[in-house]
Amino acid sequence: MKRKLNTNDEPVAEEPATKSTEPKTSFSDLGLDPRLIQAIAQEKYREPTLVQCKAIPLALEGKDVLAKAKTGSGKTAAYILPVLQAILKRKQSNSSPFTSALILVPTRELADQVHKVIESLTAFCAKDIQAIKLSDKVSDAVQRSLLSNSPDIVVSTPSRAWTNINSSALSLEKLSHIVLDEADLVLSYGYEEDLNNVAKKLPKGVQTILMSATLTTEVDTLKGIFARNPVVLNLEEKDAEGEGVSQYVVKCSEEEKFLLIYVIYKLKLIKGKSIIFVADVDRCYRLKLYFEQFGLRSCILNSELPVNSRLHVVEEFNKGVYDIIIASDENEVIPDEETPKESAEGGEADGEKAAEAPKKKKQKTSRRDKEYGVSRGIDFKNVACVVNFDLPTSAKSYTHRIGRTGRAGQRGMALSFVIPTDQYRKHPPTWVESTEHDEKVLARIIKQQAKVDKVVEPYNFDMEQVDAFRYRMNDALRAVTKVAVREARTRELREELLKSEKLKRHFEENPSEMHHLRHDGELRAARTQAHLKHVPDYLLPEDARKTGQGIGFVPFNKPTDKKDRRQKKFRAGKRKSNPLKSFKARPKTNKKK
Ligand code: AMP
């Protein structure tokens, strides 16, 4: 097949112009089983999305498909519906049980999500189709017993699938479909060997469906592994990742990050839900303990937490129980082609530390779940703002992170802190290794965003106004000692493990009681300072004191239609302006100009 390079210099094969790929306007036009149509109606999908229109007919024809599709595009239903259709069709003549579809995903979180979509789309044929996920931390024996019933569909990460294939618990003998979701991410999780092993066990003629957010060389490798010549759907979607996201960047010193984040959240300059990305697991706890000093509640997501807790946090966040998630995406370091190796791996540039780096990394990753993933794939709902408290180390990771907001046609905002090179490592209590090359990474981010006509605008806070909060910041930071961070990390892990066990056993039977188990409880810093939880009047901008609007009100920088804007609140999808503009509070004298 003829190959071309797209605007991102990614190799792409052209989609052949076949009649069957013409967009269809309704699900019933796609020729799906009435029971599936009924479930689709129950899910309130009114019409197929672009990827569904294009991929479903091809998959139903039995073609191998590689579709460029991101989370939020409806990609999961795009591959699940043809798989379900094939199983239902087969069961009309042959009802003997065997596994006919294997769905491979990079993370447990995604496995859980995909399994849920299968459950909802089989609501009217549940007795005919059995699907299991191998993502829960259940013992090998339990996994074997689940597989012994020969479920029609198995959803799994590649490593878990291979373990079970290798032990003969999972048979691929009669497999008819294999799906790889988030295909471009799968290799970055180190699953190549597992995938190669799985591929060797596939029977001849298996239909392959690959869903990938990008069509990169990694995807070419996967195509190679599965030895297919798929129809490539290089769909240009309107609602691409980061499409509706206003992007801002603040250059500041290491300690000023802590100052600004405190002001932003304490004065409620961001309304709605946020995900704050930080460099590593320790940093999650440092920021959480710091927030706690000011009475700001947050929950944590990282690879160290038990999978059930992670899933529960996301679920509750989506329901609106929590407003702030502090997440580290340490598994998702996706280097740019030109990323300096040391920065992509979070290592140090100088020789002495570079020598230490591998050892450190090994220690750090030992407890982690390599099947954890947060910045890709997970369907976070209604996120108003993504804050890159610590900038990621590549432009690609940046794109994935900001794609958590501004989804499904809504608007969103991304705010990133960047440490100028001359400020790096200047403040021992707050510096973090990964920010060493922030300025270079920012340059790449700007270049990458420009390719999709997006601008990353500098944002300048009025530091004179913010400075009034510096004393409190220092007070709070002093309480967040290394020991406090370590203890918080251990305590949270212990508590979450307990909750995780409870969750697994109890909530399967009592799903409605989920909300009793909160994940944003206090972890306690070295000392508690009750007074920090309140913002005294004298710290507020003058206008806020006068109007009595209290916390949450900060005058807008633009003198025009000021009154109007004061009343607006930022909610994803509801307004276009950037809420942080509201904090560009100028001293009164400036306003008269
Ligand atoms: P996905 O891209 O598979 O992660 O799907 C993102 C979201 O879109 C999920 O919440 C789905 O329930 C929803 N969705 C999938 N297909 C459709 C459709 N045809 N119409 C409306 N919503 C959909």
Coordinates of C-alpha atoms and ligand atoms in Angstrom, one line a residue:
M1 CA 0.0 0.0 0.0
K2 CA 1.3 3.5 -0.9
R3 CA 2.6 5.3 2.1
K4 CA 2.7 9.0 2.7
L5 CA 3.8 11.3 5.5
N6 CA 1.2 13.5 7.2
T7 CA 1.7 17.0 8.5
N8 CA 3.3 15.5 11.7
D9 CA 5.7 13.6 9.6
E10 CA 4.0 10.4 10.6
P11 CA 3.9 7.5 8.0
V12 CA 0.4 6.8 6.9
A13 CA -1.1 4.5 4.4
E14 CA -4.0 5.8 2.5
E15 CA -7.5 4.6 3.1
P16 CA -8.8 2.9 -0.1
A17 CA -11.9 4.6 -1.4
T18 CA -14.3 1.7 -1.0
K19 CA -18.0 2.1 -1.0
S20 CA -18.4 0.4 2.3
T21 CA -16.5 3.2 4.1
E22 CA -19.1 5.8 3.1
P23 CA -20.5 7.4 6.3
K24 CA -23.8 6.0 7.4
T25 CA -26.2 8.1 9.2
S26 CA -27.8 5.8 11.7
F27 CA -26.9 2.7 13.7
S28 CA -29.7 0.7 12.1
D29 CA -28.1 1.4 8.7
L30 CA -25.0 -0.5 9.9
G31 CA -26.9 -3.7 9.9
L32 CA -26.4 -4.5 13.6
D33 CA -28.3 -7.1 15.6
P34 CA -31.6 -5.6 17.0
R35 CA -30.4 -6.4 20.6
L36 CA -27.3 -4.3 20.0
I37 CA -29.4 -1.5 18.5
Q38 CA -31.6 -1.6 21.6
A39 CA -28.6 -1.3 23.9
I40 CA -27.2 1.6 21.8
A41 CA -30.6 3.4 22.2
Q42 CA -30.5 2.7 25.9
E43 CA -27.0 4.3 26.0
K44 CA -28.5 7.3 24.2
Y45 CA -26.1 7.2 21.3
R46 CA -28.1 9.0 18.7
E47 CA -25.9 8.4 15.7
P48 CA -22.6 6.8 15.0
T49 CA -19.5 8.9 15.5
L50 CA -17.1 9.4 12.6
V51 CA -14.9 6.4 13.6
Q52 CA -18.0 4.3 14.2
C53 CA -19.3 5.2 10.7
K54 CA -16.1 4.3 9.1
A55 CA -14.8 1.3 11.1
I56 CA -17.9 -0.7 11.8
P57 CA -18.8 -1.5 8.2
L58 CA -15.2 -2.5 7.4
A59 CA -14.9 -4.7 10.5
L60 CA -18.3 -6.3 9.8
E61 CA -16.9 -7.2 6.3
G62 CA -14.1 -9.0 8.1
K63 CA -11.4 -6.5 7.1
D64 CA -8.4 -5.8 9.3
V65 CA -8.7 -2.1 10.4
L66 CA -6.2 0.4 11.8
A67 CA -8.1 3.5 12.9
K68 CA -6.7 6.7 14.2
A69 CA -9.1 7.4 17.0
K70 CA -8.7 9.1 20.4
T71 CA -10.5 8.7 23.7
G72 CA -13.7 10.5 23.3
S73 CA -14.2 9.7 19.7
G74 CA -16.4 6.7 20.4
K75 CA -13.6 4.3 19.4
T76 CA -14.5 1.6 22.0
A77 CA -18.0 1.0 20.6
A78 CA -16.5 1.2 17.1
Y79 CA -14.6 -2.1 17.7
I80 CA -16.9 -3.7 20.3
L81 CA -20.0 -3.6 18.2
P82 CA -18.5 -5.6 15.3
V83 CA -17.0 -8.1 17.8
L84 CA -20.4 -8.5 19.5
Q85 CA -22.2 -8.8 16.1
A86 CA -19.8 -11.5 15.0
I87 CA -20.4 -13.5 18.3
L88 CA -24.2 -13.2 18.1
K89 CA -24.1 -14.3 14.5
R90 CA -21.9 -17.3 15.3
K91 CA -24.1 -18.3 18.2
Q92 CA -27.1 -18.7 15.9
S93 CA -25.5 -21.8 14.5
N94 CA -22.9 -22.8 17.1
S95 CA -23.5 -22.1 20.7
S96 CA -20.5 -24.0 22.1
P97 CA -18.4 -21.8 24.4
F98 CA -15.0 -20.7 23.4
T99 CA -13.1 -17.4 23.5
S100 CA -13.4 -15.7 20.2
A101 CA -12.2 -12.2 21.0
L102 CA -9.2 -10.9 22.8
I103 CA -9.1 -7.2 23.6
L104 CA -5.7 -5.9 24.6
V105 CA -5.3 -2.6 26.4
P106 CA -2.3 -0.9 28.0
T107 CA -3.7 -0.3 31.5
R108 CA -6.0 -1.9 34.1
E109 CA -8.0 1.3 34.1
L110 CA -8.7 1.0 30.5
A111 CA -9.5 -2.7 30.8
D112 CA -12.1 -1.8 33.4
Q113 CA -13.6 0.9 31.2
V114 CA -13.8 -1.4 28.1
H115 CA -15.4 -4.1 30.1
K116 CA -18.1 -1.7 31.3
V117 CA -18.8 -0.6 27.7
I118 CA -19.2 -4.3 26.8
E119 CA -21.6 -4.8 29.7
S120 CA -23.7 -1.9 28.6
L121 CA -23.8 -2.9 25.0
T122 CA -24.7 -6.5 25.8
A123 CA -27.5 -5.4 28.1
F124 CA -30.1 -7.1 25.9
C125 CA -28.0 -10.2 25.0
A126 CA -26.2 -10.7 28.3
K127 CA -27.0 -14.5 28.4
D128 CA -25.5 -15.0 25.0
I129 CA -22.2 -13.2 25.5
Q130 CA -19.9 -13.5 28.4
A131 CA -17.0 -11.1 28.8
I132 CA -14.4 -11.1 31.5
K133 CA -11.5 -8.7 32.3
L134 CA -8.2 -10.0 33.6
S135 CA -7.3 -6.7 35.1
D136 CA -8.3 -7.1 38.7
K137 CA -5.6 -8.0 41.1
V138 CA -7.1 -11.4 41.6
S139 CA -5.0 -14.5 42.2
D140 CA -3.9 -16.7 39.3
A141 CA -6.3 -19.4 40.5
V142 CA -9.3 -17.1 40.3
Q143 CA -8.2 -16.0 36.8
R144 CA -8.0 -19.6 35.7
S145 CA -11.4 -20.3 37.1
L146 CA -12.8 -17.3 35.2
L147 CA -11.2 -18.5 32.0
S148 CA -12.3 -22.1 32.5
N149 CA -15.8 -21.1 31.4
S150 CA -14.4 -20.1 28.0
P151 CA -15.8 -16.5 28.0
D152 CA -16.5 -15.1 24.5
I153 CA -14.5 -12.0 25.1
V154 CA -11.4 -11.5 27.3
V155 CA -10.2 -8.0 28.0
S156 CA -6.7 -7.8 29.3
T157 CA -3.3 -6.1 29.3
P158 CA -0.8 -7.9 27.1
S159 CA 1.3 -9.2 30.0
R160 CA -1.7 -10.7 31.9
A161 CA -3.0 -12.2 28.7
W162 CA 0.3 -13.8 27.9
T163 CA 0.7 -15.3 31.4
N164 CA -2.7 -17.0 31.0
I165 CA -2.0 -18.2 27.5
N166 CA 1.4 -19.5 28.5
S167 CA -0.2 -21.4 31.4
S168 CA -2.9 -22.8 29.0
A169 CA -5.6 -21.1 31.1
L170 CA -6.6 -19.1 28.0
S171 CA -6.9 -20.8 24.7
L172 CA -6.6 -18.7 21.5
E173 CA -7.3 -21.8 19.3
K174 CA -10.7 -20.6 18.1
L175 CA -10.0 -16.8 18.3
S176 CA -11.6 -14.8 15.5
H177 CA -10.9 -11.2 16.6
I178 CA -8.0 -9.5 18.3
V179 CA -8.2 -5.8 19.2
L180 CA -5.4 -3.5 20.3
D181 CA -6.7 -0.4 21.9
E182 CA -4.5 2.7 22.4
A183 CA -2.1 0.8 20.2
D184 CA 0.5 3.6 20.0
L185 CA 0.8 3.5 23.8
V186 CA 1.0 -0.3 24.2
L187 CA 4.7 -0.4 23.3
S188 CA 5.7 2.4 25.6
Y189 CA 4.4 0.3 28.5
G190 CA 7.1 -2.3 27.6
Y191 CA 4.6 -5.0 26.3
E192 CA 6.5 -5.7 23.0
E193 CA 7.7 -9.2 24.1
D194 CA 4.2 -10.1 25.4
L195 CA 2.7 -9.0 22.2
N196 CA 5.2 -11.0 20.1
N197 CA 4.3 -14.0 22.2
V198 CA 0.6 -13.5 21.9
A199 CA 0.9 -13.0 18.1
K200 CA 2.7 -16.3 17.7
K201 CA -0.3 -18.1 19.3
L202 CA -2.9 -16.5 17.1
P203 CA -4.6 -18.9 14.7
K204 CA -4.5 -18.1 11.0
G205 CA -7.1 -15.7 9.7
V206 CA -7.8 -13.8 12.9
Q207 CA -9.3 -10.4 12.2
T208 CA -7.2 -7.6 13.7
I209 CA -8.5 -4.2 14.8
L210 CA -6.0 -1.6 16.0
M211 CA -7.2 1.7 17.6
S212 CA -4.5 4.3 18.0
A213 CA -4.5 8.0 18.9
T214 CA -1.6 8.6 16.5
L215 CA -0.2 6.8 13.5
T216 CA 3.4 6.7 14.6
T217 CA 6.2 4.3 13.9
E218 CA 5.2 2.3 17.0
V219 CA 2.0 1.5 15.2
D220 CA 4.0 0.3 12.2
T221 CA 5.9 -2.0 14.6
L222 CA 2.6 -3.4 15.8
K223 CA 1.3 -3.9 12.3
G224 CA 4.5 -5.9 11.8
I225 CA 3.9 -8.0 14.9
F226 CA 0.4 -8.9 13.8
A227 CA 1.5 -9.2 10.1
R228 CA -1.5 -7.6 8.7
N229 CA -2.3 -5.2 5.9
P230 CA -5.1 -3.3 7.5
V231 CA -7.3 -0.7 6.0
V232 CA -6.0 2.5 7.6
L233 CA -8.5 5.1 8.7
N234 CA -6.6 8.3 9.1
L235 CA -9.5 10.2 10.3
E236 CA -9.2 13.9 10.9
E237 CA -11.5 14.6 13.7
K238 CA -12.9 18.0 14.6
D239 CA -12.8 17.1 18.2
A240 CA -9.1 16.2 18.3
E241 CA -7.2 16.0 21.5
G242 CA -6.7 19.4 23.0
E243 CA -8.9 21.0 20.3
G244 CA -11.1 23.1 22.6
V245 CA -8.4 23.8 25.1
S246 CA -7.0 27.3 25.8
Q247 CA -3.4 26.9 26.7
Y248 CA -1.4 29.1 29.1
V249 CA 2.0 28.9 30.4
V250 CA 3.5 30.6 33.4
K251 CA 7.3 31.0 33.8
C252 CA 8.1 31.2 37.4
S253 CA 10.6 30.0 40.1
E254 CA 10.3 26.7 41.9
E255 CA 8.8 28.1 45.0
E256 CA 6.5 30.4 43.0
K257 CA 4.7 27.3 41.6
F258 CA 3.6 26.6 45.2
L259 CA 2.6 30.1 45.8
L260 CA 0.5 30.4 42.6
I261 CA -1.2 27.0 43.0
Y262 CA -2.2 28.0 46.5
V263 CA -3.6 31.3 45.3
I264 CA -5.3 29.8 42.3
Y265 CA -7.2 27.1 44.3
K266 CA -7.7 29.0 47.6
L267 CA -9.2 32.0 45.8
K268 CA -11.2 29.6 43.5
L269 CA -9.8 31.1 40.3
I270 CA -10.5 27.7 38.7
K271 CA -14.1 26.6 39.0
G272 CA -15.0 23.1 38.2
K273 CA -12.9 20.0 38.2
S274 CA -9.2 19.9 37.7
I275 CA -6.4 17.3 37.2
I276 CA -3.1 18.5 38.4
F277 CA -0.2 16.6 36.9
V278 CA 3.0 16.3 38.9
A279 CA 6.4 14.7 38.2
D280 CA 6.4 11.7 40.5
V281 CA 4.7 9.9 43.4
D282 CA 6.4 11.8 46.2
R283 CA 5.4 15.0 44.5
C284 CA 1.7 13.9 44.7
Y285 CA 1.9 13.7 48.4
R286 CA 4.0 16.9 48.8
L287 CA 1.3 18.9 47.0
K288 CA -1.6 17.1 48.7
L289 CA -0.1 17.8 52.2
Y290 CA 0.6 21.4 51.1
F291 CA -3.0 21.8 50.0
E292 CA -4.3 20.3 53.2
Q293 CA -2.6 23.1 55.1
F294 CA -5.1 25.5 53.5
G295 CA -8.1 23.2 53.9
L296 CA -8.0 22.2 50.2
R297 CA -9.1 18.6 49.7
S298 CA -7.7 16.6 46.8
C299 CA -7.2 13.0 45.9
I300 CA -4.3 11.2 44.4
L301 CA -3.7 8.9 41.5
N302 CA -0.4 7.2 40.9
S303 CA 0.9 3.8 39.9
E304 CA 1.6 2.8 43.5
L305 CA -2.1 2.8 44.6
P306 CA -4.1 -0.4 44.4
V307 CA -6.0 -0.7 41.2
N308 CA -9.4 -0.8 42.9
S309 CA -8.7 2.5 44.6
R310 CA -7.6 4.1 41.4
L311 CA -10.7 3.0 39.6
H312 CA -12.9 4.2 42.4
V313 CA -11.2 7.6 42.5
V314 CA -11.8 8.1 38.7
E315 CA -15.4 6.9 39.0
E316 CA -16.2 9.2 41.9
F317 CA -14.4 12.1 40.3
N318 CA -16.5 11.6 37.2
K319 CA -19.6 11.6 39.4
G320 CA -18.5 15.0 40.9
V321 CA -17.6 13.8 44.3
Y322 CA -14.1 15.3 44.1
D323 CA -12.9 18.4 42.4
I324 CA -9.1 18.0 42.4
I325 CA -7.1 15.0 41.4
I326 CA -3.3 15.2 41.8
A327 CA -1.9 12.7 39.4
S328 CA 1.6 11.5 38.5
D329 CA 1.9 9.9 35.0
E330 CA 5.3 8.4 35.6
N331 CA 4.5 5.4 33.4
E332 CA 3.6 7.6 30.5
V333 CA 6.8 9.3 29.6
I334 CA 6.5 9.3 25.8
P335 CA 9.7 10.8 24.4
D336 CA 9.6 13.1 21.4
E337 CA 11.9 12.1 18.6
E338 CA 14.3 14.9 19.5
T339 CA 13.9 14.6 23.3
P340 CA 17.3 14.5 25.0
K341 CA 17.5 11.0 26.5
E342 CA 18.3 12.2 30.0
S343 CA 15.2 14.4 30.2
A344 CA 12.9 11.8 28.8
E345 CA 13.9 9.4 31.4
G346 CA 13.9 12.0 34.2
G347 CA 17.7 11.4 34.7
E348 CA 20.4 13.9 35.4
A349 CA 22.6 15.6 32.8
D350 CA 25.9 15.5 34.6
G351 CA 28.0 12.3 34.7
E352 CA 27.9 11.7 38.5
K353 CA 24.2 11.8 38.8
A354 CA 23.6 10.1 35.5
A355 CA 25.5 7.1 37.0
E356 CA 23.1 7.1 39.9
A357 CA 20.0 7.4 37.9
P358 CA 19.4 3.8 36.8
K359 CA 19.8 2.6 40.4
K360 CA 17.3 5.2 41.7
K361 CA 14.9 4.4 39.0
K362 CA 15.0 0.7 39.8
Q363 CA 14.2 1.4 43.5
K364 CA 11.4 3.7 42.6
T365 CA 9.6 1.5 40.2
S366 CA 9.8 -1.6 42.3
R367 CA 6.4 -1.1 44.0
R368 CA 4.7 0.3 41.0
D369 CA 2.1 -1.1 38.8
K370 CA 3.4 -0.9 35.3
E371 CA -0.2 -1.4 34.0
Y372 CA -1.2 2.0 35.4
G373 CA -2.1 4.9 33.1
V374 CA -3.8 8.1 33.7
S375 CA -3.1 10.7 31.0
R376 CA -4.4 8.5 28.2
G377 CA -7.4 6.3 27.6
I378 CA -9.3 7.1 30.8
D379 CA -12.6 8.8 30.2
F380 CA -12.3 11.6 32.7
K381 CA -15.5 13.5 32.4
N382 CA -16.1 17.3 32.5
V383 CA -12.6 18.4 33.4
A384 CA -12.5 22.2 33.4
C385 CA -8.7 22.5 33.8
V386 CA -5.5 20.5 33.5
V387 CA -2.6 22.0 35.4
N388 CA 0.9 20.9 34.6
F389 CA 2.3 21.7 38.0
D390 CA 5.4 20.0 36.7
L391 CA 5.8 20.2 33.0
P392 CA 6.0 16.8 31.3
T393 CA 9.3 15.9 29.6
S394 CA 7.9 15.7 26.1
A395 CA 5.5 17.5 23.8
K396 CA 3.7 14.3 23.2
S397 CA 3.0 13.7 26.9
Y398 CA 1.8 17.3 27.1
T399 CA -0.7 16.7 24.3
H400 CA -2.0 13.6 26.1
R401 CA -2.3 15.4 29.4
I402 CA -4.2 18.4 28.1
G403 CA -6.5 16.1 26.2
R404 CA -8.1 15.3 29.5
T405 CA -10.0 18.6 29.3
G406 CA -12.0 20.2 26.5
R407 CA -13.5 16.9 25.6
A408 CA -16.7 16.2 23.6
G409 CA -17.0 19.6 22.2
Q410 CA -16.6 21.3 25.6
R411 CA -14.1 24.0 26.3
G412 CA -11.3 23.5 28.7
M413 CA -8.1 25.1 29.9
A414 CA -4.5 24.0 30.4
L415 CA -2.1 25.9 32.6
S416 CA 1.5 24.9 32.7
F417 CA 4.3 26.0 35.0
V418 CA 7.7 26.2 33.5
I419 CA 11.0 26.6 35.4
P420 CA 13.4 28.9 33.5
T421 CA 16.8 27.2 33.2
D422 CA 18.5 29.8 35.4
Q423 CA 15.9 29.1 38.1
Y424 CA 16.4 25.3 38.1
R425 CA 17.5 23.8 41.4
K426 CA 17.4 27.2 43.2
H427 CA 15.0 26.3 45.9
P428 CA 15.9 23.0 47.7
P429 CA 12.5 22.3 49.4
T430 CA 10.6 22.6 46.1
W431 CA 12.8 21.6 43.2
V432 CA 12.1 18.5 41.2
E433 CA 14.5 16.8 38.8
S434 CA 12.2 16.5 35.8
T435 CA 12.0 20.3 35.3
E436 CA 15.7 20.7 34.3
H437 CA 14.8 21.0 30.6
D438 CA 11.5 22.8 31.0
E439 CA 12.4 25.6 28.6
K440 CA 13.5 23.2 25.8
V441 CA 10.4 21.1 26.3
L442 CA 8.2 24.2 26.2
A443 CA 9.8 25.2 22.9
R444 CA 8.9 21.7 21.5
I445 CA 5.4 22.0 22.9
I446 CA 4.9 25.4 21.2
K447 CA 6.2 24.0 17.9
Q448 CA 3.9 21.0 18.1
Q449 CA 0.8 23.0 19.1
A450 CA 1.5 25.4 16.2
K451 CA 1.2 22.5 13.8
V452 CA -2.4 22.2 14.8
D453 CA -2.9 25.9 14.8
K454 CA -3.0 26.2 18.6
V455 CA -1.2 28.8 20.6
V456 CA 0.3 28.4 24.0
E457 CA 0.0 31.9 25.5
P458 CA 2.2 33.2 28.2
Y459 CA 0.3 34.2 31.3
N460 CA 1.7 36.7 33.7
F461 CA 0.3 36.9 37.1
D462 CA 0.5 40.2 38.9
M463 CA 3.1 39.0 41.4
E464 CA 2.8 42.1 43.5
Q465 CA -0.7 41.0 44.3
V466 CA 0.2 37.4 44.8
D467 CA 3.2 38.3 47.0
A468 CA 0.9 39.0 49.9
F469 CA 0.3 35.2 50.2
R470 CA 4.0 34.3 50.3
Y471 CA 4.3 34.3 54.0
R472 CA 1.5 31.7 54.3
M473 CA 3.1 29.6 51.5
N474 CA 6.4 29.5 53.4
D475 CA 4.6 28.5 56.6
A476 CA 2.8 25.7 54.9
L477 CA 5.8 24.5 53.0
R478 CA 7.8 24.2 56.3
A479 CA 5.2 21.7 57.6
V480 CA 5.5 19.5 54.5
T481 CA 8.8 17.9 55.4
K482 CA 10.4 14.9 53.7
V483 CA 9.5 12.8 56.6
A484 CA 5.9 14.0 56.4
V485 CA 5.8 13.1 52.7
R486 CA 7.2 9.7 53.3
E487 CA 4.8 9.0 56.1
A488 CA 1.9 10.2 54.1
R489 CA 2.8 8.0 51.2
T490 CA 3.1 4.9 53.4
R491 CA -0.1 5.8 55.3
E492 CA -2.1 6.4 52.2
L493 CA -0.9 3.2 50.6
R494 CA -1.8 1.2 53.7
E495 CA -5.2 2.8 53.9
E496 CA -5.9 2.4 50.2
L497 CA -4.9 -1.2 50.3
L498 CA -7.4 -1.8 53.1
K499 CA -10.0 0.1 51.3
S500 CA -9.2 -1.7 48.1
E501 CA -9.8 -5.1 49.7
K502 CA -13.0 -3.8 51.2
L503 CA -14.0 -2.3 47.9
K504 CA -13.5 -5.5 46.1
R505 CA -15.5 -7.7 48.5
H506 CA -18.2 -5.3 49.6
F507 CA -19.1 -3.1 46.7
E508 CA -19.6 -5.9 44.2
E509 CA -22.7 -6.7 46.2
N510 CA -23.5 -3.2 47.4
P511 CA -22.6 -0.8 44.5
S512 CA -24.8 2.0 45.9
E513 CA -22.7 2.3 49.0
M514 CA -19.6 3.3 47.1
H515 CA -19.8 7.0 48.2
H516 CA -19.0 6.2 51.8
L517 CA -15.4 5.4 51.0
R518 CA -13.7 8.7 50.3
H519 CA -10.2 9.0 48.9
D520 CA -9.6 12.7 49.7
G521 CA -9.1 12.4 53.4
E522 CA -6.4 14.3 55.3
L523 CA -2.9 12.8 55.5
R524 CA -1.5 15.2 58.0
A525 CA 1.7 17.2 57.5
A526 CA 4.4 17.7 60.2
R527 CA 2.2 20.2 62.0
T528 CA -1.3 21.5 61.5
Q529 CA -1.9 25.2 61.4
A530 CA -5.6 25.9 61.5
H531 CA -5.3 29.5 60.6
L532 CA -3.9 28.7 57.2
K533 CA -7.3 27.3 56.2
H534 CA -8.8 30.8 56.1
V535 CA -7.8 33.7 53.9
P536 CA -8.0 36.9 56.0
D537 CA -9.5 40.0 54.4
Y538 CA -6.3 41.9 54.3
L539 CA -4.9 39.4 51.8
L540 CA -7.7 39.8 49.3
P541 CA -7.6 42.3 46.5
E542 CA -9.2 45.6 47.5
D543 CA -12.2 45.2 45.3
A544 CA -13.0 41.8 46.8
R545 CA -13.1 43.2 50.3
K546 CA -15.4 46.1 49.3
T547 CA -17.9 44.0 47.4
G548 CA -17.9 41.4 50.2
Q549 CA -17.8 38.7 47.6
G550 CA -15.0 37.1 49.6
I551 CA -12.9 34.3 48.4
G552 CA -13.5 33.5 44.8
F553 CA -13.8 37.0 43.7
V554 CA -10.8 38.7 42.1
P555 CA -11.1 41.6 39.8
F556 CA -10.6 41.2 36.1
N557 CA -7.7 42.8 34.4
K558 CA -9.7 44.3 31.6
P559 CA -11.7 47.3 32.7
T560 CA -14.3 46.7 30.1
D561 CA -17.5 44.7 30.9
K562 CA -16.0 44.0 34.3
K563 CA -19.3 43.7 36.1
D564 CA -20.5 41.2 33.6
R565 CA -17.5 39.0 34.0
R566 CA -17.5 39.0 37.7
Q567 CA -20.7 37.1 37.7
K568 CA -19.5 34.4 35.3
K569 CA -18.2 31.2 36.6
F570 CA -16.0 28.8 34.8
R571 CA -17.5 25.5 34.0
A572 CA -16.1 23.3 31.2
G573 CA -18.3 23.8 28.2
K574 CA -20.2 26.7 29.5
R575 CA -18.0 29.8 28.8
K576 CA -15.2 30.7 26.6
S577 CA -13.1 33.1 28.7
N578 CA -10.2 32.0 30.7
P579 CA -10.9 32.2 34.4
L580 CA -7.3 32.8 35.3
K581 CA -7.4 36.1 33.5
S582 CA -9.5 37.1 36.5
F583 CA -6.5 36.9 38.7
K584 CA -4.4 39.3 36.7
A585 CA -5.4 41.7 39.4
R586 CA -3.8 45.1 39.0
P587 CA -3.2 47.6 41.7
K588 CA -5.9 50.1 41.8
T589 CA -3.8 52.9 40.4
N590 CA -3.2 50.9 37.2
K591 CA -6.9 50.4 36.6
K592 CA -7.6 54.1 36.1
K593 CA -5.2 54.2 33.1
Ligands
AMP1 P1 -14.5 6.4 23.8 O1 -13.9 7.2 22.7 O2 -14.8 5.0 23.4 O3 -13.7 6.4 25.1 O4 -16.0 7.0 24.1 C1 -16.1 8.2 24.8 C2 -17.5 8.5 25.2 O5 -18.4 8.6 24.1 C3 -18.1 7.4 26.1 O6 -18.6 8.0 27.3 C4 -19.2 6.8 25.3 O7 -20.3 6.4 26.1 C5 -19.6 7.9 24.3 N1 -20.1 7.5 23.0 C6 -19.6 6.5 22.2 N2 -20.3 6.4 21.1 C7 -21.2 7.4 21.1 C8 -22.2 7.8 20.1 N3 -22.4 7.3 19.0 N4 -23.0 8.9 20.5 C9 -22.8 9.5 21.7 N5 -21.9 9.1 22.6 C10 -21.1 8.1 22.3

